C-alpha positions as semicolon CSV with decimal commas, in nm:
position;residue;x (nm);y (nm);z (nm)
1;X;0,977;-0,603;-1,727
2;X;0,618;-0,505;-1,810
3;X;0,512;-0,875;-1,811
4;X;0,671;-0,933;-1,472
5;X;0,499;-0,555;-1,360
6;X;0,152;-0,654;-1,500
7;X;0,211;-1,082;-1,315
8;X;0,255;-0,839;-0,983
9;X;-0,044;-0,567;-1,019
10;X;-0,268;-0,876;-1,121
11;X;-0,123;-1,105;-0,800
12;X;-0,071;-0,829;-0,501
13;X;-0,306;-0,533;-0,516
14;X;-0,569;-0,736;-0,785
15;X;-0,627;-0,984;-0,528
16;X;-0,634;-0,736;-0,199
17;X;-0,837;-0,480;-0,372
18;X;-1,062;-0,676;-0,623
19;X;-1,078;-1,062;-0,585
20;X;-1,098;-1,090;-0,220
21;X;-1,340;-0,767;-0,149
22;X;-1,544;-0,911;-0,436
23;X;-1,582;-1,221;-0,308
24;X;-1,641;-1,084;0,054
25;X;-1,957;-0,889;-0,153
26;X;-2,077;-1,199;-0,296
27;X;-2,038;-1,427;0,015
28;X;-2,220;-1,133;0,255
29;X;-2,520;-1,060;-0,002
30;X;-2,879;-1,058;0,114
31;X;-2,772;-1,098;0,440
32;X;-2,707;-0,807;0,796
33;X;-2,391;-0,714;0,650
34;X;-2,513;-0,668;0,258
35;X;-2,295;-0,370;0,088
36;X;-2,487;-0,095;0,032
37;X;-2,377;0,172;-0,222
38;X;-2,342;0,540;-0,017
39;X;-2,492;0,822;-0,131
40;X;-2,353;1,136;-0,277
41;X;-2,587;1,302;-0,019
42;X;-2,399;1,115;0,255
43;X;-2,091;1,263;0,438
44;X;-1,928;0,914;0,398
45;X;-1,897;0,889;0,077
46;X;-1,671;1,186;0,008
47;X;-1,443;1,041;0,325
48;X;-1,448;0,723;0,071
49;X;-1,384;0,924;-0,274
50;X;-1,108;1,119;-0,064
51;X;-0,927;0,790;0,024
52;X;-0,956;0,673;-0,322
53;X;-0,812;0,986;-0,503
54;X;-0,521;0,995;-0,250
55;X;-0,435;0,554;-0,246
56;X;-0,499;0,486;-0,621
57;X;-0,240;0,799;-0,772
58;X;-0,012;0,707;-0,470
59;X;0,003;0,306;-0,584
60;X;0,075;0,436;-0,918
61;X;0,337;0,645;-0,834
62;X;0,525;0,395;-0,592
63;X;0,521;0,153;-0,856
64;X;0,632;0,344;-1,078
65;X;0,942;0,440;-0,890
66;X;1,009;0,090;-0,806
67;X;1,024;0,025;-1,194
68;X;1,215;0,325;-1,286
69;X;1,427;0,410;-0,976
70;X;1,455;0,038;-0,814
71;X;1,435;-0,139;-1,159
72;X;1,254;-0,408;-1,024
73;X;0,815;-0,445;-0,970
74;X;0,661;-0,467;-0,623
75;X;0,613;-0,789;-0,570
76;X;0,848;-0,980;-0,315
77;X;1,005;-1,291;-0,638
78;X;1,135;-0,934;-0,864
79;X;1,223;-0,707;-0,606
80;X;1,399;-0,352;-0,681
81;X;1,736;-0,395;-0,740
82;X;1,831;-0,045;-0,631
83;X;1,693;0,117;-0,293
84;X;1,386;0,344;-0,350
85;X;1,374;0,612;-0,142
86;X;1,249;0,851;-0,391
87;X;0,912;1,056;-0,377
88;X;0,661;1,001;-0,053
89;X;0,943;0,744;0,020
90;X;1,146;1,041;0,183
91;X;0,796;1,045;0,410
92;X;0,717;0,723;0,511
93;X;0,887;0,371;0,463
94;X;0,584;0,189;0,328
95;X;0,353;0,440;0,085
96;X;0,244;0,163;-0,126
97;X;0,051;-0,016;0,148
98;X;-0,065;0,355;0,273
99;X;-0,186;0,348;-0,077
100;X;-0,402;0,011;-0,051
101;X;-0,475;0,110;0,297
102;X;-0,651;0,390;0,147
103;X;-0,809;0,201;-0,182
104;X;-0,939;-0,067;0,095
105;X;-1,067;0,204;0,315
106;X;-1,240;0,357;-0,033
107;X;-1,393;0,050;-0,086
108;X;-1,521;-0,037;0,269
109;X;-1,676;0,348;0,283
110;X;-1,818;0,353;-0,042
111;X;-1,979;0,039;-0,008
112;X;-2,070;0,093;0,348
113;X;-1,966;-0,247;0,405
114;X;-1,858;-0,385;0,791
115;X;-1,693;-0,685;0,621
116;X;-1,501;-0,497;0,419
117;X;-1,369;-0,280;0,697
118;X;-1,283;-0,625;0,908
119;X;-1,111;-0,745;0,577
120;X;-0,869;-0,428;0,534
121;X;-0,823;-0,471;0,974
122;X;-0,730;-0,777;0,858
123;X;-0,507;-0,677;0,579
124;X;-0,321;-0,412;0,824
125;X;-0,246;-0,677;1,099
126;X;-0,074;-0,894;0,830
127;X;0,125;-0,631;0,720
128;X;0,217;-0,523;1,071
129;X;0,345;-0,853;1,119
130;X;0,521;-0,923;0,695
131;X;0,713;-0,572;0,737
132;X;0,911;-0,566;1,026
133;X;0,966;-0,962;1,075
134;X;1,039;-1,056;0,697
135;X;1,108;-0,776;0,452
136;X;1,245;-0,506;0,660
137;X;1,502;-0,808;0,717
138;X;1,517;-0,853;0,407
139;X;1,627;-0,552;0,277
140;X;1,837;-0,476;0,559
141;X;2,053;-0,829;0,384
142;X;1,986;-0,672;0,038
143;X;2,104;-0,304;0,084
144;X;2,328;-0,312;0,411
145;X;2,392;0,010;0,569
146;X;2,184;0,254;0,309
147;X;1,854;0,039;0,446
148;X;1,942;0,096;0,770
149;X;2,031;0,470;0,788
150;X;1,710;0,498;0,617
151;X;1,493;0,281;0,837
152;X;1,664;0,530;1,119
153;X;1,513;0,842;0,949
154;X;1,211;0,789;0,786
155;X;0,923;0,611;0,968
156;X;0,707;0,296;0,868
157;X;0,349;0,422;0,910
158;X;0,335;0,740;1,004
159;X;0,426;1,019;0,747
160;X;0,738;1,241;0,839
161;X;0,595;1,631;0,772
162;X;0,934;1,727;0,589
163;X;1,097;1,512;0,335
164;X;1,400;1,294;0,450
165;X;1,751;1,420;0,272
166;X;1,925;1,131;0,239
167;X;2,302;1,096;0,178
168;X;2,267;1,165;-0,230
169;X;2,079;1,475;-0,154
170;X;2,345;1,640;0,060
């Protein structure tokens, strides 16, 4: 399991958050659109270390529940075998991509970096699309009525303020 966890951090998030902002970096140096390290002394950059300190812990902790709780990694060819809804999963239907969201925001602050920005736009649009047209489907096959009634309850983007009780909790 923590060969197939370590293929999926290196595959999903290691290519959103490092290979393809790094080569975005390389590819926009010495140009307009250079990155361009903020400063402590900016207001910026503590909008950037605030979106890191709240997407890094919460990718950690939704993977984490999808190895523990769904027995399975993130990554769409070892899915959870069980239904997570566990955690900031009783807020919102999809906190690990709030959680890159947040990391690719980071990044795009910190390195006051317009390409960056386009690149997690870019990022949220596919992910608008890959959620409700393929996996939400997909799980919907995979856990039947427990998806759905939780689909019904608990949003995709935008956090519920109270936690959802689900049938288990009652």
């Amino acid at each position: 399991m923590r060969a197939a966890l370590l293929k999926a951090i290196v595959i999903l998030p290691g290519t959103v958050l490092v290979v393809v902002p790094a080569l975005i970096v390389w590819f926009t140096r010495d140009t307009l659109f250079s990155a361009r390290l903020a400063s402590p002394l900016e207001w910026y950059f503590w909008i950037g270390i605030a979106a890191a300190a709240t997407g890094l812990p919460l990718m950690v902790w939704t993977t984490r529940d999808f190895m523990r709780i769904g027995e399975g990694t993130p990554a769409p060819w070892q899915p959870p075998k069980r239904l997570v809804v566990h955690g900031p999963y009783r807020h919102v239907r999809n906190p690990m991509i709030s959680g890159v969201l947040l990391a690719l925001l980071a990044e795009s602050v910190l390195l006051r970096s317009v390409p960056l920005a386009v690149w997690m736009l870019v990022f949220v649009a596919a992910n608008a699309i890959y959620i409700p047209f393929i996996e939400e489907p997909g799980l919907e096959r995979r856990f039947g009525e427990d998806y759905r009634r939780y689909k019904a309850n608990v949003p995709r983007w935008v956090p519920r303020f109270s936690p959802w009780q689900g049938p288990d909790d009652a």
